Coordinates of C-alpha atoms in Angstrom, one line a residue:
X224 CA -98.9 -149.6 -66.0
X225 CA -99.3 -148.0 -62.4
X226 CA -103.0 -148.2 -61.1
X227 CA -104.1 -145.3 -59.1
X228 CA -106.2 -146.2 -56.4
X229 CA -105.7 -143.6 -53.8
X230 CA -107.5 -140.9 -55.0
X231 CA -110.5 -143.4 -56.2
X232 CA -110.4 -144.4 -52.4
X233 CA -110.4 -140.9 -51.0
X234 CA -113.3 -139.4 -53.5
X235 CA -115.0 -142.9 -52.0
X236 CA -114.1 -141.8 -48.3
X237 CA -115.2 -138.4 -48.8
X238 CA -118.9 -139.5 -50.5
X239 CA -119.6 -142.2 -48.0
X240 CA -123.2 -141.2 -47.8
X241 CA -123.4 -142.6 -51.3
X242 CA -122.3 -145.8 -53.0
X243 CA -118.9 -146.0 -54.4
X244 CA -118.5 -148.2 -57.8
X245 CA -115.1 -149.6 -58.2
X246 CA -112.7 -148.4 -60.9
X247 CA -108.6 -147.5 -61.5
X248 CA -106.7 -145.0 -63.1
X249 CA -103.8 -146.1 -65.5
X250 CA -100.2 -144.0 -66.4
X251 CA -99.1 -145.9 -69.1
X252 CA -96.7 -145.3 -72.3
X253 CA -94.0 -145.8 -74.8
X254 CA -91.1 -144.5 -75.3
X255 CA -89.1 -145.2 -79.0
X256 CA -86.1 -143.7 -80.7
X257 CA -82.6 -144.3 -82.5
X258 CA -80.9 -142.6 -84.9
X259 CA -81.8 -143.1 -88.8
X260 CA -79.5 -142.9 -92.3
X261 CA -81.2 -141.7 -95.6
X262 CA -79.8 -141.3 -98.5
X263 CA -80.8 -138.7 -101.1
X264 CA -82.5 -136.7 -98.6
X265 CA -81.9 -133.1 -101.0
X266 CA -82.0 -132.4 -104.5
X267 CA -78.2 -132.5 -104.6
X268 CA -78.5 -136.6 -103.7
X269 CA -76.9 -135.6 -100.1
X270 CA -77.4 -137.8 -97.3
X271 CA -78.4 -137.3 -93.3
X272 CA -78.1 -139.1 -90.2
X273 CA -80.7 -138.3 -87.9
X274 CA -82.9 -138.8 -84.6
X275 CA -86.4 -139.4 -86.3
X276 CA -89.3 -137.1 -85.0
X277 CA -92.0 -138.5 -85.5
X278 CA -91.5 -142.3 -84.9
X279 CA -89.3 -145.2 -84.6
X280 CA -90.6 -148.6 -84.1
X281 CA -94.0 -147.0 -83.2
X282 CA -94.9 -143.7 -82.3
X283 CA -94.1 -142.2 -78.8
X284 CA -96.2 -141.7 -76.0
X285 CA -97.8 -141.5 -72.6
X286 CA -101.5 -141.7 -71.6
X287 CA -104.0 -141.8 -68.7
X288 CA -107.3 -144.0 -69.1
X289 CA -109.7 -144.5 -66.1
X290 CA -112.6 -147.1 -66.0
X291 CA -115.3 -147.5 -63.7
X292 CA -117.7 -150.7 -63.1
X293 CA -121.6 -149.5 -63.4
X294 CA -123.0 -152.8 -62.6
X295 CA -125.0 -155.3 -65.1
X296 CA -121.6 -155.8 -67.2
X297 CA -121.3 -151.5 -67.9
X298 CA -118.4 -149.6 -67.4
X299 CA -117.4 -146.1 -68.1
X300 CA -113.7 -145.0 -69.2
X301 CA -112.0 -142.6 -70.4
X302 CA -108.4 -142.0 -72.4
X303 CA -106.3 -139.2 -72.6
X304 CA -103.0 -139.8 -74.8
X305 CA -100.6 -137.3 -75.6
X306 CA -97.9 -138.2 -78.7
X307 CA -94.3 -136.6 -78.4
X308 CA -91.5 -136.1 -80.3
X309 CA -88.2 -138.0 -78.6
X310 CA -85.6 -135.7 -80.3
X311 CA -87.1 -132.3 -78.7
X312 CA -89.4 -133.2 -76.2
X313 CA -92.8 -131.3 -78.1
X314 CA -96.2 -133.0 -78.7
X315 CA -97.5 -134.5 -81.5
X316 CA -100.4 -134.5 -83.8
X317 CA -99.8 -130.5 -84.2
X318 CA -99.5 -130.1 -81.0
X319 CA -101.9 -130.7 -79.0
X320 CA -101.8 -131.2 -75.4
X321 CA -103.8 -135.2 -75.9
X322 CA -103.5 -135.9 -79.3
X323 CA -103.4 -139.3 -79.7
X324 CA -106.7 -139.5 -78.1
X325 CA -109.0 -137.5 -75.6
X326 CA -112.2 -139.0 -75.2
X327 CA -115.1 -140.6 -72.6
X328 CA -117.1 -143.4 -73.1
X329 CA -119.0 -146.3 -72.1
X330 CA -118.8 -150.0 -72.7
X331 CA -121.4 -153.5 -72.6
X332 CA -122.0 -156.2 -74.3
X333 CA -123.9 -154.6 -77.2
X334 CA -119.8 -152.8 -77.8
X335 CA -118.5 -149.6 -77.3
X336 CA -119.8 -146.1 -77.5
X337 CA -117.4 -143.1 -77.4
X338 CA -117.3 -139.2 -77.5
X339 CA -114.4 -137.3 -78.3
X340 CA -110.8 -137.4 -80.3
X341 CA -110.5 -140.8 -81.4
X342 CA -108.9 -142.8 -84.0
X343 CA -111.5 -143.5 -86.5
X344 CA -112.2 -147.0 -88.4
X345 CA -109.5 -146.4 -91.4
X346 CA -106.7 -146.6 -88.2
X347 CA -108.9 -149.7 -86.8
X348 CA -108.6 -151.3 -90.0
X349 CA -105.1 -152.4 -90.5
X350 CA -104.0 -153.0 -87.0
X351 CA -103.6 -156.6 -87.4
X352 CA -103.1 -156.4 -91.0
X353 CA -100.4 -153.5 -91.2
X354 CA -96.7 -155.9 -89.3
X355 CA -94.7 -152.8 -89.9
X356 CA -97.4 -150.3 -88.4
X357 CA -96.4 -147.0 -87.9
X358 CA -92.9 -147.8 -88.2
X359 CA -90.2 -144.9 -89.4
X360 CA -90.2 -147.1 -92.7
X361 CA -94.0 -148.2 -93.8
X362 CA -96.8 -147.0 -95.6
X363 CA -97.5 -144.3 -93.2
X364 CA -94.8 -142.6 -95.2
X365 CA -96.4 -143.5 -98.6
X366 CA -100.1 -142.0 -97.3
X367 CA -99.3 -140.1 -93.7
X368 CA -102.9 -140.0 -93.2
X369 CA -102.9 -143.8 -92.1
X370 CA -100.9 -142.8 -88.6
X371 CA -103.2 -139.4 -88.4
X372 CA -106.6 -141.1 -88.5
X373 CA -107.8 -139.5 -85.9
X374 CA -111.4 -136.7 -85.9
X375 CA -112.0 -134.6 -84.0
X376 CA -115.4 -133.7 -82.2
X377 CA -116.2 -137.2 -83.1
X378 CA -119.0 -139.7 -81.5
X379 CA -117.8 -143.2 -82.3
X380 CA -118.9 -146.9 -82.0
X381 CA -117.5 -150.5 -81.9
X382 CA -119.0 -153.7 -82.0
X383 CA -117.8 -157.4 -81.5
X384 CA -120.6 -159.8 -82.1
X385 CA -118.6 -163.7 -81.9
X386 CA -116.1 -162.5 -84.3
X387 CA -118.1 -160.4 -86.3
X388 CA -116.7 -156.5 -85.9
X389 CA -119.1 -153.1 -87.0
X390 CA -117.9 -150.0 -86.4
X391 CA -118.3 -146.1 -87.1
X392 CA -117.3 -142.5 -86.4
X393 CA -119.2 -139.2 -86.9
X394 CA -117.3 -136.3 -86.7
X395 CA -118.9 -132.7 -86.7
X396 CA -115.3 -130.8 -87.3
X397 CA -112.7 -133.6 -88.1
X398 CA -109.4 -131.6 -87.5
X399 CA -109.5 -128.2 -85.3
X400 CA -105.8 -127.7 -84.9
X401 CA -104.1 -125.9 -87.8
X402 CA -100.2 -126.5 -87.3
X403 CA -100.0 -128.1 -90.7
X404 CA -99.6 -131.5 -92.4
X405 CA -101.8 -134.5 -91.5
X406 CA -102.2 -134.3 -88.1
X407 CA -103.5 -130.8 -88.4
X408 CA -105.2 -130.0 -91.3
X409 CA -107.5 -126.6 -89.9
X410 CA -110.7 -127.9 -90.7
X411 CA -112.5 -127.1 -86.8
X412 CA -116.0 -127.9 -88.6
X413 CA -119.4 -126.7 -86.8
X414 CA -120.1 -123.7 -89.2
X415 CA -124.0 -122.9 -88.9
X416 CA -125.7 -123.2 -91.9
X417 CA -123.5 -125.4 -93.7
X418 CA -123.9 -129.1 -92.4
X419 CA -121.3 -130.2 -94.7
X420 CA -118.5 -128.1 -93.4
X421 CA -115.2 -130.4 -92.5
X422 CA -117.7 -133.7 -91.5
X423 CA -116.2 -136.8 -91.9
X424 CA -117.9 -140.5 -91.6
X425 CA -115.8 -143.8 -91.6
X426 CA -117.5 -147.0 -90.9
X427 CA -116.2 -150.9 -90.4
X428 CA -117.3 -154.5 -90.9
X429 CA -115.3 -157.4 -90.8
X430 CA -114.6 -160.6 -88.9
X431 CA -111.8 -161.7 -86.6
X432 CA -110.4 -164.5 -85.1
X433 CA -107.0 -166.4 -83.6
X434 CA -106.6 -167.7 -87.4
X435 CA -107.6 -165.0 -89.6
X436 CA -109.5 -161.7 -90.2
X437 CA -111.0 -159.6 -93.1
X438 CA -112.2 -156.1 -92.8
X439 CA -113.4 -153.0 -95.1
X440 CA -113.7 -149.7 -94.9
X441 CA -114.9 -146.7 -95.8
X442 CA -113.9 -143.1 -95.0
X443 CA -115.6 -139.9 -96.2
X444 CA -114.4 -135.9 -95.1
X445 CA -115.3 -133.1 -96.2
X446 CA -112.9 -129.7 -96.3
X447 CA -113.7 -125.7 -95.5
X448 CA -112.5 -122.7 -96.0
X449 CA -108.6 -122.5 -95.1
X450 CA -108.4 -126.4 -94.7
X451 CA -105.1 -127.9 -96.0
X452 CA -105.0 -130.6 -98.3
X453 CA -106.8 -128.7 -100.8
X454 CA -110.4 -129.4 -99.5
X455 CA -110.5 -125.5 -99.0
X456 CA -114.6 -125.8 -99.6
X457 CA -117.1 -127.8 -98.2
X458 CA -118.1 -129.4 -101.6
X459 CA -114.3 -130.6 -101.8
X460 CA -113.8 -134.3 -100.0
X461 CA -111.0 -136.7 -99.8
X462 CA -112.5 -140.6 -99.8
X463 CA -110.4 -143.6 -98.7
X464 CA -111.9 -147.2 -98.8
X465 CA -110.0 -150.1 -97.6
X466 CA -109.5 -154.2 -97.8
X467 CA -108.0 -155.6 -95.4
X468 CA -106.9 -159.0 -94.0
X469 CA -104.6 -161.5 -92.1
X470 CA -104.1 -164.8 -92.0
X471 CA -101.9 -166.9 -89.1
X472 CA -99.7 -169.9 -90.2
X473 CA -98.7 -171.0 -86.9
X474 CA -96.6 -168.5 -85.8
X475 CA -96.2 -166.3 -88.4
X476 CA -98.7 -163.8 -89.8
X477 CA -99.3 -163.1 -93.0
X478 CA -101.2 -159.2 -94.0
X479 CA -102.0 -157.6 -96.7
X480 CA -104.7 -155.0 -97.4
X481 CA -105.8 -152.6 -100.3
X482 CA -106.3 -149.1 -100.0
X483 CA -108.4 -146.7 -102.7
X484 CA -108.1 -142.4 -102.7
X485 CA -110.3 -140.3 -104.4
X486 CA -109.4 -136.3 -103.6
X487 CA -111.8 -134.0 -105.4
X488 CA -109.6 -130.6 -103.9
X489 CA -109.7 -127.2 -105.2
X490 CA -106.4 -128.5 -107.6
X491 CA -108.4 -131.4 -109.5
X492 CA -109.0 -134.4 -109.1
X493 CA -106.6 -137.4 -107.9
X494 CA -106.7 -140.9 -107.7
X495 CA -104.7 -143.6 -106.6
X496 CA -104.6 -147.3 -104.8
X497 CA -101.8 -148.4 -102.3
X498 CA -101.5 -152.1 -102.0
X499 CA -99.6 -153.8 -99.0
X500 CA -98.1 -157.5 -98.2
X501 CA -96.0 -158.1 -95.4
X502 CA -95.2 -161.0 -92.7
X503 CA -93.8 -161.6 -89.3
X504 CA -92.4 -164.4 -88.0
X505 CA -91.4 -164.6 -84.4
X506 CA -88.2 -166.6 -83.2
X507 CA -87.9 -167.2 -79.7
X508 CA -86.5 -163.2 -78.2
X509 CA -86.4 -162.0 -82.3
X510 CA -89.1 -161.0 -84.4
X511 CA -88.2 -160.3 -87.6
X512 CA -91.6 -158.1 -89.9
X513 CA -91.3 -157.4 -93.5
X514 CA -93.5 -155.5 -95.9
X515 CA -93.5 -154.6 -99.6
X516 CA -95.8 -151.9 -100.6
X517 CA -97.1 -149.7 -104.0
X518 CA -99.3 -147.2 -105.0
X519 CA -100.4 -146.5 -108.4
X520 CA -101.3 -143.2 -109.5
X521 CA -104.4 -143.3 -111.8
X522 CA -103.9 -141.8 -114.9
X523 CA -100.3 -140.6 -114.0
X524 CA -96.6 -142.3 -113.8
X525 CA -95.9 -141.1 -110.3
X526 CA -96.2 -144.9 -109.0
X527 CA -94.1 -145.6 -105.3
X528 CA -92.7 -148.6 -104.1
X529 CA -91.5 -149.5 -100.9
X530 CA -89.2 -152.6 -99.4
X531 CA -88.7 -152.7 -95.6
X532 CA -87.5 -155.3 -93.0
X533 CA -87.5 -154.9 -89.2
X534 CA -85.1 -157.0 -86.5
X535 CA -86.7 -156.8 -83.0
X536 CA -84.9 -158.3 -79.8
X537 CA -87.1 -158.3 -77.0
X538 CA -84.7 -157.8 -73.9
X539 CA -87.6 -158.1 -71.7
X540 CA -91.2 -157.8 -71.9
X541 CA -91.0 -154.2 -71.9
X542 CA -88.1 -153.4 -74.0
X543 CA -86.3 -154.2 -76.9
X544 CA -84.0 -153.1 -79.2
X545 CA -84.4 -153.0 -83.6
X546 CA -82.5 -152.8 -86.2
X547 CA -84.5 -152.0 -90.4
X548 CA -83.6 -151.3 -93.1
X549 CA -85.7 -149.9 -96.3
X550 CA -86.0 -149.0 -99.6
X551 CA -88.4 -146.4 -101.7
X552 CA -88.5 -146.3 -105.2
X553 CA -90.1 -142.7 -106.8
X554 CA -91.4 -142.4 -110.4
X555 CA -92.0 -139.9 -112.5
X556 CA -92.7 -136.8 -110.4
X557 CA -93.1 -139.1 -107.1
X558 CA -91.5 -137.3 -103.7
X559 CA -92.5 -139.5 -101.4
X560 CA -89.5 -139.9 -98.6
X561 CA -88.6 -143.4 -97.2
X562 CA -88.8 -141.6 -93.6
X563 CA -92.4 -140.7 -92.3
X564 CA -91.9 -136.7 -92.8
X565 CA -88.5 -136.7 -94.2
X566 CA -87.5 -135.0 -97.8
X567 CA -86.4 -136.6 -101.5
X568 CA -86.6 -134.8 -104.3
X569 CA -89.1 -135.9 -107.3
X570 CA -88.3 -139.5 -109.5
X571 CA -85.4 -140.2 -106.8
X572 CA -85.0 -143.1 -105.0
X573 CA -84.0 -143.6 -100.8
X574 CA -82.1 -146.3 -99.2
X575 CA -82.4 -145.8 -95.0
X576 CA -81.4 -147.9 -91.8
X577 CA -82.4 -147.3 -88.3
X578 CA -80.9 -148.6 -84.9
X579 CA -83.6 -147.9 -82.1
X580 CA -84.4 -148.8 -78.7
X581 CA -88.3 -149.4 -77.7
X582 CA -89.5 -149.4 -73.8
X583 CA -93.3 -149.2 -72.1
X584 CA -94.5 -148.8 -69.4

């Protein structure tokens, strides 16, 4: 990370009438690829080797975020993060130019207020809980919604009181981009006369420390007209609510978390919960992260289960190289790909590796 002082110093030169508070500017980033195998990625059982899009190890990106010191312990900030694609160089999260976040904000000891995109409390929630995290092979690929948590038009809030965490989001139009799929769901909200149109609320409590940490969540949208996911009316509303914890045994980490879905679309109804467990266990330059994960269906036999294990050798502080391997296991109807945005066809099973290469900056 590069702070960018010079044009701080010359707005200050230029204003010297008037007193200049202190503050940076940040380029920072990461950059992830590697080429993945799945198995049965077609109807016909057929195989392909690929560069994954959407993420490796983690996500790609590269970000700007500013602060500046107010006096009497406030600061203002802002972040602007834009997600890309390593294999053809577009953005992310449907394409927008600052996807993985674009927002303002200001920050004391009573926590953090912030306007703008923004991940909202169900992607706050399993940070520490989640080893994998959005990892080409992890429950982002069982619910893709978990990476995507992000609203739109949103006016957030986070808290840390000696441990204790509260959080929330508001959102007056949770998704205005419309390129499809989770990240873009065309649901741009702020429709007079209908106050219910694409809101969505999520909300945090939990505790923290060094040894262990329990949170749970609860996250509430509301569709439109046109909105994907089947929440084509405002009455329509997809509900997540979450459980999640970690607990450290010296060095290794132990997570697990719980999450229940209630979608009352246009279609029907649908319920289901995804449970997680995983560890990670660092060994001098190797980490090696594990997870097993399963969601029932309610009421239906398309259960998923997946098995994954990641190798990581840090070859610096910055970079590293990681090897993982994975399984996912479809019943009944179940298409849920190992990959995060791949293809399977329905009650077949994937086997996957990846070989990748992870750098920040």
């Amino acid at each position: 990370m590069k702070p960018i002082h010079g044009a701080l110093a010359l707005a200050c030169g230029v204003a010297a009438s008037s007193a200049c508070a202190q503050g940076s500017v940040q380029v920072y980033g990461l950059v992830d690829s590697g080429l993945a195998h799945i198995t049965h990625a077609d109807a016909a059982g057929n195989s392909v080797t690929k560069v994954p899009s959407l993420t490796s190890s983690l996500p790609s990106r590269i970000g700007f975020r500013g602060t500046e010191d107010l006096g009497n312990g406030l600061q203002a900030f802002f972040v602007l993060e834009n997600g890309l694609s390593l294999d053809n160089g577009t953005a992310g999260q449907g394409g927008r130019l600052f996807g993985r976040a674009a927002h303002v904000g200001l920050k004391g000891a009573w926590g953090t207020l912030t306007v703008g995109r923004q991940v909202n409390m169900t992607f706050m929630s399993s940070i520490k809980s989640d080893v994998m995290g959005p990892h080409l092979f992890s429950i982002s690929s069982i619910d893709l919604y978990i990476p995507n948590a992000r609203s739109d038009n949103a006016i957030g809030y986070m808290g840390n009181f000696n441990g204790f965490m509260v959080g929330a989001t508001y959102s007056v139009g949770r998704d205005a981009a419309s390129a499809g799929g989770p990240a873009a769901t065309n649901c741009p909200g702020e429709v007079p006369g209908n106050s219910k149109a694409c809101r969505q609320y999520t909300a945090l409590v939990g505790y923290e420390s060094k040894g262990w940490g329990l949170n749970a969540t609860y996250d509430r949208m509301n569709g439109n007209t046109g909105a994907g996911g089947g929440l084509t009316s405002s009455d329509n509303t997809d509900i997540r609510t979450t459980v999640n914890a970690y607990l450290m045994l010296g060095a290794t980490k132990i997570g697990a978390g719980a999450m229940d879905r209630e979608t009352r679309a246009a279609t029907g109804q649908v319920e289901s919960v995804l449970y997680y467990l995983g560890a990670s266990r660092p060994f001098g330059a190797f980490t090696l992260d594990a997870q097993v994960a399963k969601r029932n269906a309610k009421n239906s036999a398309d259960d998923v289960t997946l098995y994954v294990a990641r190798l990581s050798y840090a070859l610096s502080k910055r970079t590293a190289i990681h090897a993982s391997v994975g399984r996912m296991d479809n019943d009944g109807a179940s298409a849920v790909a190992l990959d995060a945005g791949g293809t399977v066809a329905p009650g077949m099973s994937q086997n996957g590796v990846l070989l990748g290469l992870r750098h920040s900056f």
